[in-house]
Amino acid sequence: MKAATLVDAGTMEVRTREQPEPGPSEVLVEVRNVGICGSDVHWYDHGRMGDRTVDEPLVLGHESAGRVVETGRDVVDVAVGDAVAIEPGIPCEQCDYCRSGRYNLCPDVAFMATPGTDGAFREYVAWPADYVHTLPPSVSTREGALCEPVSVGIQAVRRADVEVGDTVLVTGAGPIGLLAMDVARAAGAANIAVVDIIPAKLERAADRGADLAIDNREADVAAAVRDEFGAGVDVAIEATGSPPAIESALEAPRPDGTAVLVGLAPNETVPVDTFELVRRQVDVRGSYRFANTYSTAISLLEAGRIDAAGTIDVELPIDRIGDAFERAKEPDVVKGMITMD
Ligand SMILES: NC(=O)c1ccc[n+]([C@@H]2O[C@H](COP(=O)([O-])OP(=O)(O)OC[C@H]3O[C@@H](n4cnc5c(N)ncnc54)[C@H](O)[C@@H]3O)[C@@H](O)[C@H]2O)c1
Ligand SMILES: C[C@@H](O)[C@H](N)C(=O)O
């Protein structure tokens, strides 16, 4: 089979690999669509993330969907021919976090496209049947692949306890911010403000229904939301990982409001006015990956409540994966996708 393999920082080669065979509790998925995530681009550019390095060739890609072509002998809930979204993390199922349903925090999770666990930019993936999710006929594998970033949005909105009628600020109009915005709306948010620094991204957010689009280069975000929404927002969801936007997300909630940090700012220091946070009694929460979100993501996609396909700007076949990664880095591009046919 073909597999796009990161061999060194900046070098991806489409190589021939042996097709995997499913174990007894696994299914073999013929991969159809794989989204390009910012973390794939980071591994591609740097060959490392924090203290983790790519020492062996690694297949990237963790936003994937395809069709089941073979099932292991113990698999009962998934059948050959099913279209499925692949959940990219296989947790240990033994630790306290796994046993209490918070398997996104499992310290021994094998997560696709991180050193030691190949990702999905390849024609076939053998994966535990428990971590593939059947797609209904109305949800394409193109959309199904994006259950992963939709799940990041669902986790953030759950962590934020968004309630009907809430006013929500989302910093960042990349895939995570835009999809979190859709999920927040589906959860009942009445007003949503989106912040970015790229005009095309702000226009995109407005076209998708943001009530207010704020350019962080020109406006004081906290002042802008207070002008528009009174004491501040009920919930801020930070989806940039950029220190100025993180500061804005911490400043924007009303007293007793919530700020949920999704964006990752490795090696960055963010000044935090703890006095202000305490005085306003703001809940600051992290949101890491996701747990028990795929069925919700699929229901939202089936109901047409999430415009996942509308985030895709670049779509190229696996043989042009290098071009796709370069295009995905362009500032106006929200989401790149690799197709297998
Ligand atoms: N916590 C998690 O589990 C998790 C999962 C996936 C992604 N992430 C992180 O979430 C963040 C968003 O992911 P993404 O894929 O949408 O990233 P992205 O880079 O595609 O989008 C980020 C957006 O933020 C905007 N931005 C950058 N600096 C800004 C600033 N100062 N003010 C306002 N906007 C600014 C960019 O223009 C861009 O549109 C990243 O940090 C990513 O690493 C976290
Ligand atoms: C959750 C996933 O989308 C994220 N990029 C990660 O690697 O953790």
Short mmCIF file of C-alpha atoms in Angstrom, two decimals, residues 12-149:
data_model
loop_
_atom_site.label_atom_id
_atom_site.label_comp_id
_atom_site.label_asym_id
_atom_site.label_seq_id
_atom_site.Cartn_x
_atom_site.Cartn_y
_atom_site.Cartn_z
CA MET A 12 7.72 13.42 3.30
CA GLU A 13 7.97 10.47 0.91
CA VAL A 14 5.16 8.35 -0.46
CA ARG A 15 6.55 4.86 0.16
CA THR A 16 5.28 1.37 -0.39
CA ARG A 17 4.52 -0.48 2.83
CA GLU A 18 3.07 -3.83 3.62
CA GLN A 19 -0.70 -3.71 4.04
CA PRO A 20 -1.57 -4.32 7.71
CA GLU A 21 -3.64 -7.29 8.82
CA PRO A 22 -6.39 -6.76 11.40
CA GLY A 23 -6.02 -8.53 14.74
CA PRO A 24 -8.99 -10.42 16.27
CA SER A 25 -10.63 -7.27 17.68
CA GLU A 26 -9.60 -4.96 14.84
CA VAL A 27 -11.01 -3.89 11.51
CA LEU A 28 -9.10 -3.10 8.34
CA VAL A 29 -10.16 0.28 6.98
CA GLU A 30 -9.55 1.37 3.41
CA VAL A 31 -8.82 5.02 4.11
CA ARG A 32 -10.65 7.56 1.92
CA ASN A 33 -10.12 11.00 3.48
CA VAL A 34 -7.60 12.40 5.95
CA GLY A 35 -7.56 15.99 7.19
CA ILE A 36 -4.30 17.87 7.68
CA CYS A 37 -4.07 19.17 11.26
CA GLY A 38 -1.79 21.97 12.44
CA SER A 39 0.09 19.37 14.50
CA ASP A 40 0.82 17.36 11.32
CA VAL A 41 2.30 20.53 9.81
CA HIS A 42 4.33 21.08 12.99
CA TRP A 43 5.79 17.54 12.89
CA TYR A 44 6.48 17.96 9.16
CA ASP A 45 8.27 21.30 9.62
CA HIS A 46 10.22 20.53 12.78
CA GLY A 47 10.38 16.72 13.15
CA ARG A 48 9.72 17.26 16.83
CA MET A 49 7.10 18.55 19.27
CA GLY A 50 8.32 19.66 22.69
CA ASP A 51 10.62 16.87 23.90
CA ARG A 52 9.26 14.25 21.45
CA THR A 53 11.24 13.66 18.26
CA VAL A 54 10.62 11.68 15.09
CA ASP A 55 13.51 9.21 15.18
CA GLU A 56 11.89 6.54 12.99
CA PRO A 57 9.90 7.24 9.78
CA LEU A 58 6.39 8.24 10.85
CA VAL A 59 3.12 8.30 8.96
CA LEU A 60 1.26 11.50 9.90
CA GLY A 61 -2.50 12.20 9.80
CA HIS A 62 -5.04 11.55 12.54
CA GLU A 63 -8.29 12.97 11.09
CA SER A 64 -9.47 10.03 9.03
CA ALA A 65 -12.39 8.05 7.68
CA GLY A 66 -12.85 5.24 5.19
CA ARG A 67 -14.59 1.96 4.52
CA VAL A 68 -14.21 -1.32 6.40
CA VAL A 69 -12.85 -4.05 4.11
CA GLU A 70 -12.09 -6.79 6.65
CA THR A 71 -13.00 -7.57 10.24
CA GLY A 72 -11.14 -9.58 12.89
CA ARG A 73 -12.84 -12.74 14.17
CA ASP A 74 -14.08 -11.15 17.45
CA VAL A 75 -15.60 -8.03 15.86
CA VAL A 76 -19.40 -7.92 16.08
CA ASP A 77 -20.51 -4.29 15.88
CA VAL A 78 -18.80 -3.24 12.64
CA ALA A 79 -19.25 -4.95 9.27
CA VAL A 80 -17.41 -5.09 5.97
CA GLY A 81 -18.70 -2.23 3.81
CA ASP A 82 -19.42 0.13 6.73
CA ALA A 83 -18.19 3.69 6.31
CA VAL A 84 -16.40 4.66 9.50
CA ALA A 85 -14.62 7.56 11.18
CA ILE A 86 -11.46 6.45 12.97
CA GLU A 87 -10.95 7.80 16.49
CA PRO A 88 -7.17 8.31 16.59
CA GLY A 89 -6.34 7.51 20.22
CA ILE A 90 -6.22 4.00 21.70
CA PRO A 91 -6.17 4.45 25.48
CA CYS A 92 -4.97 1.76 27.91
CA GLU A 93 -8.49 1.15 29.32
CA GLN A 94 -6.89 0.21 32.67
CA CYS A 95 -5.89 3.47 34.36
CA ASP A 96 -8.16 5.56 36.58
CA TYR A 97 -8.72 8.11 33.82
CA CYS A 98 -9.80 5.44 31.35
CA ARG A 99 -11.98 3.70 33.91
CA SER A 100 -13.72 6.96 34.78
CA GLY A 101 -14.40 7.82 31.14
CA ARG A 102 -11.77 10.54 30.86
CA TYR A 103 -9.62 8.50 28.51
CA ASN A 104 -8.34 11.67 26.81
CA LEU A 105 -6.08 11.97 29.87
CA CYS A 106 -4.73 8.39 29.71
CA PRO A 107 -0.94 8.65 30.11
CA ASP A 108 -0.41 5.53 27.97
CA VAL A 109 -2.63 6.40 25.02
CA ALA A 110 -1.31 5.45 21.59
CA PHE A 111 -2.30 8.45 19.49
CA MET A 112 -2.01 8.37 15.70
CA ALA A 113 0.77 10.38 14.10
CA THR A 114 2.89 10.69 17.21
CA PRO A 115 6.22 8.85 17.53
CA GLY A 116 5.55 5.12 17.89
CA THR A 117 2.04 5.22 16.39
CA ASP A 118 1.60 5.63 12.65
CA GLY A 119 -1.15 7.88 11.43
CA ALA A 120 -3.59 7.59 8.53
CA PHE A 121 -1.93 9.10 5.44
CA ARG A 122 -1.90 5.59 3.98
CA GLU A 123 -4.25 3.37 2.03
CA TYR A 124 -5.10 0.94 4.84
CA VAL A 125 -5.27 1.18 8.62
CA ALA A 126 -5.89 -1.76 10.98
CA TRP A 127 -7.55 -0.32 14.09
CA PRO A 128 -9.52 -1.60 17.11
CA ALA A 129 -13.20 -1.89 16.23
CA ASP A 130 -13.99 -0.09 19.52
CA TYR A 131 -12.34 3.07 18.15
CA VAL A 132 -14.05 3.25 14.78
CA HIS A 133 -17.49 4.81 14.48
CA THR A 134 -20.01 3.90 11.80
CA LEU A 135 -21.16 6.81 9.65
CA PRO A 136 -24.78 7.07 8.52
CA PRO A 137 -25.38 7.29 4.75
CA SER A 138 -25.90 11.07 4.89
CA VAL A 139 -22.44 11.70 6.38
CA SER A 140 -19.64 11.29 3.84
CA THR A 141 -16.18 10.03 4.74
CA ARG A 142 -15.01 13.53 3.76
CA GLU A 143 -17.05 14.95 6.65
CA GLY A 144 -16.51 11.90 8.83
CA ALA A 145 -12.75 12.47 8.80
CA LEU A 146 -13.44 15.81 10.47
CA CYS A 147 -15.18 14.16 13.44
CA GLU A 148 -11.74 14.61 15.00
CA PRO A 149 -11.53 18.42 15.03
#
